Short mmCIF file of N, CA and C in Angstrom, two decimals:
data_model
loop_
_atom_site.label_atom_id
_atom_site.label_comp_id
_atom_site.label_asym_id
_atom_site.label_seq_id
_atom_site.Cartn_x
_atom_site.Cartn_y
_atom_site.Cartn_z
N UNK A 1 4.66 110.31 135.62
CA UNK A 1 5.63 109.66 136.57
C UNK A 1 6.65 108.85 135.67
N UNK A 2 7.90 109.04 135.92
CA UNK A 2 8.83 108.17 135.42
C UNK A 2 9.74 107.49 136.34
N UNK A 3 9.89 106.20 136.12
CA UNK A 3 10.82 105.46 137.01
C UNK A 3 11.99 104.83 136.20
N UNK A 4 13.20 105.07 136.87
CA UNK A 4 14.44 104.54 136.34
C UNK A 4 15.04 103.41 137.20
N UNK A 5 15.29 102.28 136.70
CA UNK A 5 15.95 101.30 137.41
C UNK A 5 16.80 100.49 136.50
N UNK A 6 18.15 100.18 136.80
CA UNK A 6 18.86 99.37 136.01
C UNK A 6 18.60 97.76 135.92
N UNK A 7 17.42 97.42 136.62
CA UNK A 7 17.15 96.14 136.79
C UNK A 7 18.23 95.22 137.34
N UNK A 8 19.17 95.60 137.79
CA UNK A 8 20.26 95.07 138.59
C UNK A 8 20.07 95.41 140.09
N UNK A 9 19.51 96.59 140.48
CA UNK A 9 19.34 96.84 141.86
C UNK A 9 17.92 96.61 142.23
N UNK A 10 17.84 95.80 143.27
CA UNK A 10 16.31 95.46 143.73
C UNK A 10 15.72 96.75 144.23
N UNK A 11 14.47 96.88 143.88
CA UNK A 11 13.66 98.11 144.41
C UNK A 11 12.69 97.39 145.31
N UNK A 12 12.49 97.84 146.47
CA UNK A 12 11.38 97.36 147.26
C UNK A 12 10.63 98.53 147.75
N UNK A 13 9.17 98.38 147.48
CA UNK A 13 8.35 99.29 147.77
C UNK A 13 7.01 98.85 148.62
N UNK A 14 6.68 99.44 149.42
CA UNK A 14 5.36 99.07 150.32
C UNK A 14 4.18 99.96 149.86
N UNK A 15 3.16 99.43 149.35
CA UNK A 15 2.09 100.26 149.07
C UNK A 15 0.69 99.51 149.71
N UNK A 16 -0.23 100.41 149.77
CA UNK A 16 -1.53 99.75 150.41
C UNK A 16 -2.28 99.13 149.27
N UNK A 17 -3.24 98.44 149.49
CA UNK A 17 -4.01 97.72 148.84
C UNK A 17 -4.66 98.51 147.56
N UNK A 18 -5.14 99.72 148.05
CA UNK A 18 -5.62 100.58 146.95
C UNK A 18 -4.79 101.00 145.83
N UNK A 19 -3.55 101.10 146.07
CA UNK A 19 -2.50 101.55 145.10
C UNK A 19 -1.84 100.41 144.46
N UNK A 20 -2.05 99.26 144.96
CA UNK A 20 -1.01 98.07 144.52
C UNK A 20 -1.16 97.80 142.90
N UNK A 21 -2.39 97.68 142.41
CA UNK A 21 -2.35 97.47 141.01
C UNK A 21 -1.85 98.58 140.02
N UNK A 22 -2.20 99.77 140.41
CA UNK A 22 -1.68 100.76 139.59
C UNK A 22 -0.19 101.01 139.81
N UNK A 23 0.57 100.77 140.80
CA UNK A 23 1.84 100.78 141.06
C UNK A 23 2.58 99.67 140.33
N UNK A 24 2.07 98.42 140.46
CA UNK A 24 2.62 97.36 139.63
C UNK A 24 2.53 97.66 138.12
N UNK A 25 1.44 98.05 137.82
CA UNK A 25 1.29 98.36 136.34
C UNK A 25 2.38 99.49 135.93
N UNK A 26 2.62 100.39 136.69
CA UNK A 26 3.51 101.37 136.31
C UNK A 26 4.89 101.00 136.15
N UNK A 27 5.33 100.03 137.15
CA UNK A 27 6.71 99.49 137.15
C UNK A 27 6.77 98.64 135.75
N UNK A 28 5.85 97.76 135.52
CA UNK A 28 5.94 96.92 134.25
C UNK A 28 5.85 97.78 133.05
N UNK A 29 5.11 98.79 133.05
CA UNK A 29 5.06 99.59 131.98
C UNK A 29 6.44 100.27 131.57
N UNK A 30 7.17 100.53 132.73
CA UNK A 30 8.68 101.14 132.46
C UNK A 30 9.70 99.91 132.37
N UNK A 31 9.28 98.77 132.03
CA UNK A 31 10.09 97.71 131.74
C UNK A 31 10.84 97.02 133.10
N UNK A 32 10.35 97.36 134.17
CA UNK A 32 10.78 96.93 135.56
C UNK A 32 10.11 95.67 135.90
N UNK A 33 10.83 94.60 136.10
CA UNK A 33 10.22 93.22 136.58
C UNK A 33 9.60 93.58 137.82
N UNK A 34 8.29 93.40 137.99
CA UNK A 34 7.65 93.54 139.37
C UNK A 34 6.86 92.20 139.78
N UNK A 35 7.18 92.10 141.00
CA UNK A 35 6.62 90.85 141.68
C UNK A 35 5.95 91.44 143.01
N UNK A 36 4.60 90.86 143.08
CA UNK A 36 3.86 91.04 144.37
C UNK A 36 4.22 90.20 145.43
N UNK A 37 4.44 90.73 146.54
CA UNK A 37 4.79 89.94 147.81
C UNK A 37 3.90 90.39 148.89
N UNK A 38 3.25 89.52 149.51
CA UNK A 38 2.31 89.98 150.57
C UNK A 38 3.00 89.61 152.10
N UNK A 39 3.11 90.70 152.84
CA UNK A 39 3.81 90.39 154.16
C UNK A 39 2.74 90.64 155.27
N UNK A 40 3.02 90.03 156.41
CA UNK A 40 2.15 90.30 157.59
C UNK A 40 2.93 90.84 158.65
N UNK A 41 2.55 91.95 159.13
CA UNK A 41 3.32 92.47 160.25
C UNK A 41 2.61 92.34 161.54
N UNK A 42 3.13 91.75 162.60
CA UNK A 42 2.54 91.73 163.84
C UNK A 42 3.08 92.60 164.81
N UNK A 43 2.25 93.35 165.58
CA UNK A 43 2.59 94.40 166.46
C UNK A 43 1.97 94.10 167.86
N UNK A 44 3.05 94.25 168.92
CA UNK A 44 2.53 94.02 170.19
C UNK A 44 1.95 95.39 170.79
N UNK A 45 1.01 95.19 171.60
CA UNK A 45 0.44 96.48 172.29
C UNK A 45 -0.57 97.03 171.50
N UNK A 46 -1.22 98.18 172.17
CA UNK A 46 -2.13 98.98 171.50
C UNK A 46 -1.54 100.12 170.69
N UNK A 47 -2.14 100.17 169.59
CA UNK A 47 -1.62 101.13 168.62
C UNK A 47 -2.70 102.21 168.28
N UNK A 48 -2.37 103.35 168.32
CA UNK A 48 -3.26 104.41 167.74
C UNK A 48 -3.51 104.14 166.24
N UNK A 49 -4.63 104.18 165.91
CA UNK A 49 -5.08 103.66 164.54
C UNK A 49 -4.41 104.37 163.43
N UNK A 50 -3.77 105.58 163.64
CA UNK A 50 -3.11 106.39 162.63
C UNK A 50 -1.66 106.52 162.82
N UNK A 51 -1.14 105.85 163.89
CA UNK A 51 0.19 106.08 164.08
C UNK A 51 1.02 104.84 164.66
N UNK A 52 2.14 104.75 164.33
CA UNK A 52 2.90 103.48 164.90
C UNK A 52 3.66 103.93 166.29
N UNK A 53 4.05 103.07 167.04
CA UNK A 53 4.65 103.45 168.20
C UNK A 53 6.14 103.92 167.98
N UNK A 54 6.48 104.81 168.65
CA UNK A 54 7.87 105.41 168.57
C UNK A 54 8.74 104.63 169.61
N UNK A 55 9.89 104.03 169.25
CA UNK A 55 10.74 103.45 170.27
C UNK A 55 12.07 104.08 170.34
#
């Protein structure tokens, strides 16, 4: 896999915990500055475990 970024354009990617280390490593190997940021998403109501609600 090859990634191209001019380091001027922010690249935001959401990955799950299992893929985080691999993906950050891939970015850094390709000379792209990578910063890990953890976000928390709060959802109201009941959710199907495999599906987000459609609004």
